[in-house]
Coordinates of C-alpha atoms in Angstrom, one line a residue:
M1 CA 4.7 -12.8 23.8
N2 CA 2.2 -9.9 24.4
A3 CA 2.1 -6.6 22.6
A4 CA 3.9 -4.7 25.4
S5 CA 7.0 -7.0 24.9
Y6 CA 7.7 -5.7 21.4
D7 CA 10.5 -3.0 21.2
R8 CA 9.7 -2.0 17.6
W9 CA 6.7 -2.1 15.2
V10 CA 6.5 -2.2 11.4
F11 CA 3.2 -1.7 9.7
D12 CA 2.0 -2.1 6.1
L13 CA -0.6 0.6 5.0
D14 CA -3.1 -0.6 2.4
G15 CA -5.2 -3.5 3.5
T16 CA -3.7 -3.4 7.0
L17 CA -4.4 0.0 8.5
V18 CA -6.5 1.5 5.7
D19 CA -8.5 0.5 2.6
V20 CA -10.1 2.2 -0.3
D21 CA -13.8 2.3 -1.2
P22 CA -14.4 -0.4 -3.9
D23 CA -16.1 2.1 -6.1
Y24 CA -12.8 4.0 -6.3
V25 CA -11.0 0.8 -7.4
H26 CA -13.6 0.0 -10.1
D27 CA -13.7 3.6 -11.4
L28 CA -9.9 3.8 -11.6
L29 CA -9.4 0.4 -13.3
G30 CA -12.3 1.2 -15.6
R31 CA -10.5 4.3 -16.8
V32 CA -7.2 2.4 -17.1
G33 CA -9.0 -0.3 -19.0
D34 CA -10.5 2.2 -21.4
R35 CA -7.1 3.6 -22.2
I36 CA -5.4 0.3 -22.7
E37 CA -8.4 -1.2 -24.4
Y38 CA -9.0 -4.0 -21.9
P39 CA -12.4 -4.2 -20.2
F40 CA -11.5 -5.3 -16.6
T41 CA -14.2 -7.2 -14.9
E42 CA -15.0 -6.3 -11.3
R43 CA -13.2 -9.4 -10.1
E44 CA -10.1 -8.7 -12.2
A45 CA -10.0 -5.1 -11.0
E46 CA -10.1 -6.2 -7.3
A47 CA -7.6 -9.0 -8.0
I48 CA -5.1 -6.5 -9.4
W49 CA -5.8 -3.8 -6.8
H50 CA -5.4 -6.2 -3.9
G51 CA -2.7 -8.4 -5.4
F52 CA -4.9 -11.6 -5.3
G53 CA -3.3 -14.4 -7.2
G54 CA 0.3 -13.4 -6.5
E55 CA 2.5 -11.0 -8.3
R56 CA 0.5 -8.4 -10.2
N57 CA 2.7 -8.2 -13.3
R58 CA 2.2 -11.9 -13.9
T59 CA -1.5 -11.5 -13.5
L60 CA -1.5 -8.7 -16.1
E61 CA 0.7 -10.7 -18.5
A62 CA -1.6 -13.7 -18.2
A63 CA -4.4 -11.4 -19.4
G64 CA -2.3 -10.3 -22.4
I65 CA -1.6 -6.9 -20.9
D66 CA 1.9 -5.3 -21.0
P67 CA 2.7 -4.5 -17.4
D68 CA 4.8 -1.5 -18.2
R69 CA 2.0 0.1 -20.2
F70 CA -0.5 -0.8 -17.5
W71 CA 1.5 0.9 -14.7
E72 CA 2.2 3.9 -16.8
V73 CA -1.5 4.5 -17.5
F74 CA -2.5 3.5 -13.9
H75 CA -0.2 6.1 -12.4
D76 CA -1.3 8.7 -14.9
E77 CA -5.0 8.1 -14.0
E78 CA -4.6 7.8 -10.2
D79 CA -5.2 11.2 -8.5
P80 CA -3.7 11.4 -5.0
E81 CA -6.5 13.6 -3.6
A82 CA -9.2 11.4 -5.0
R83 CA -7.5 8.4 -3.5
A84 CA -7.1 10.1 -0.1
E85 CA -10.8 11.0 -0.2
S86 CA -11.8 7.4 -0.9
T87 CA -9.5 5.9 1.8
F88 CA -10.8 4.9 5.2
L89 CA -9.1 3.8 8.4
Y90 CA -10.0 0.4 9.8
D91 CA -11.6 0.9 13.2
D92 CA -9.1 -1.2 15.1
A93 CA -6.2 0.6 13.5
E94 CA -6.5 3.5 16.0
L95 CA -4.6 1.3 18.5
V96 CA -1.4 2.0 16.4
G97 CA -1.5 5.6 17.6
E98 CA -1.2 4.5 21.2
I99 CA 2.0 2.4 20.7
D100 CA 4.8 3.5 23.0
A101 CA 7.7 2.1 21.0
P102 CA 9.4 2.9 17.7
T103 CA 6.7 2.5 15.0
V104 CA 7.4 2.6 11.3
L105 CA 5.3 2.3 8.1
V106 CA 6.7 0.4 5.1
T107 CA 4.4 0.4 2.1
H108 CA 4.3 -0.3 -1.6
C109 CA 2.1 2.7 -2.0
Q110 CA 4.1 5.5 -3.5
A111 CA 4.9 8.7 -1.6
Y112 CA 2.8 10.9 -3.8
L113 CA -0.2 8.8 -2.8
T114 CA 0.8 7.9 0.8
E115 CA 1.4 11.4 2.0
P116 CA -2.2 12.7 1.2
V117 CA -3.7 9.6 2.7
L118 CA -1.8 10.0 6.0
A119 CA -2.6 13.7 6.1
R120 CA -6.3 13.3 5.4
L121 CA -6.7 10.5 8.0
D122 CA -4.5 12.5 10.4
I123 CA -2.2 9.5 11.2
A124 CA 1.2 10.7 9.9
D125 CA 2.3 11.3 13.5
W126 CA 1.7 7.7 14.4
F127 CA 4.9 6.8 12.7
D128 CA 8.5 7.6 13.5
T129 CA 9.4 7.1 9.8
V130 CA 7.6 6.1 6.6
V131 CA 9.3 4.2 3.8
C132 CA 7.6 3.9 0.4
C133 CA 9.1 1.0 -1.5
T134 CA 10.7 2.0 -4.8
P135 CA 13.2 0.3 -7.1
E136 CA 15.9 2.2 -5.1
T137 CA 14.7 1.1 -1.6
G138 CA 13.6 -2.3 -2.6
W139 CA 10.2 -4.0 -2.5
K140 CA 8.8 -6.2 0.2
P141 CA 9.5 -9.1 0.8
D142 CA 13.1 -7.8 0.4
P143 CA 14.0 -6.8 3.9
A144 CA 15.9 -3.6 2.8
P145 CA 13.0 -1.2 3.1
V146 CA 12.1 -2.6 6.5
R147 CA 15.7 -2.3 7.7
R148 CA 15.9 1.2 6.3
A149 CA 12.7 2.3 8.2
L150 CA 13.8 0.7 11.5
S151 CA 17.3 2.2 11.2
A152 CA 15.8 5.7 10.5
A153 CA 13.7 5.3 13.7
G154 CA 16.7 4.2 15.7
A155 CA 15.1 0.8 16.3
R156 CA 17.9 -1.5 15.2
E157 CA 17.6 -4.1 18.0
G158 CA 15.1 -5.9 20.2
P159 CA 12.1 -8.0 19.5
G160 CA 9.8 -6.6 16.9
I161 CA 6.7 -7.4 14.8
L162 CA 5.7 -6.7 11.2
V163 CA 2.0 -6.4 10.6
G164 CA 0.8 -6.7 7.1
D165 CA -2.0 -8.2 5.0
A166 CA -0.1 -10.3 2.4
V167 CA 2.6 -12.9 2.2
H168 CA 5.0 -10.3 0.7
D169 CA 4.8 -8.3 3.9

């Protein structure tokens, strides 16, 4: 099957179309670590940021960190504009803007972070709809957020492809 034969496209955002400068990750996790009194190593910070090693909460628990407290502090420390400024578009991602079929974005990145990134990189118009996973919409690999996005784009049938960077996509 070639790219022209897909009737609908689903993309993940972070690690697939965009990424964040590593300095941003280390600075953010450094501030979070200071507040929760856990000195993240560079390796731990990147593992948590990128989800290396599987489910992040289990990684945090294995380090003796309460996941609920971590995420509370993480979201308090993360600034949407700073994240958008530190985010870059992968060179080959520009092809997404040329797709002539329903194209949707389904991301674990929360709306308050996703919207500034899409605006700063001027790529919001690439997508017919954007679904940010939440407890209400579901979290990939649950198919509910993908189905919601495709339904909103009117792309309920036909061959499609989901492009992501992790097993949970």
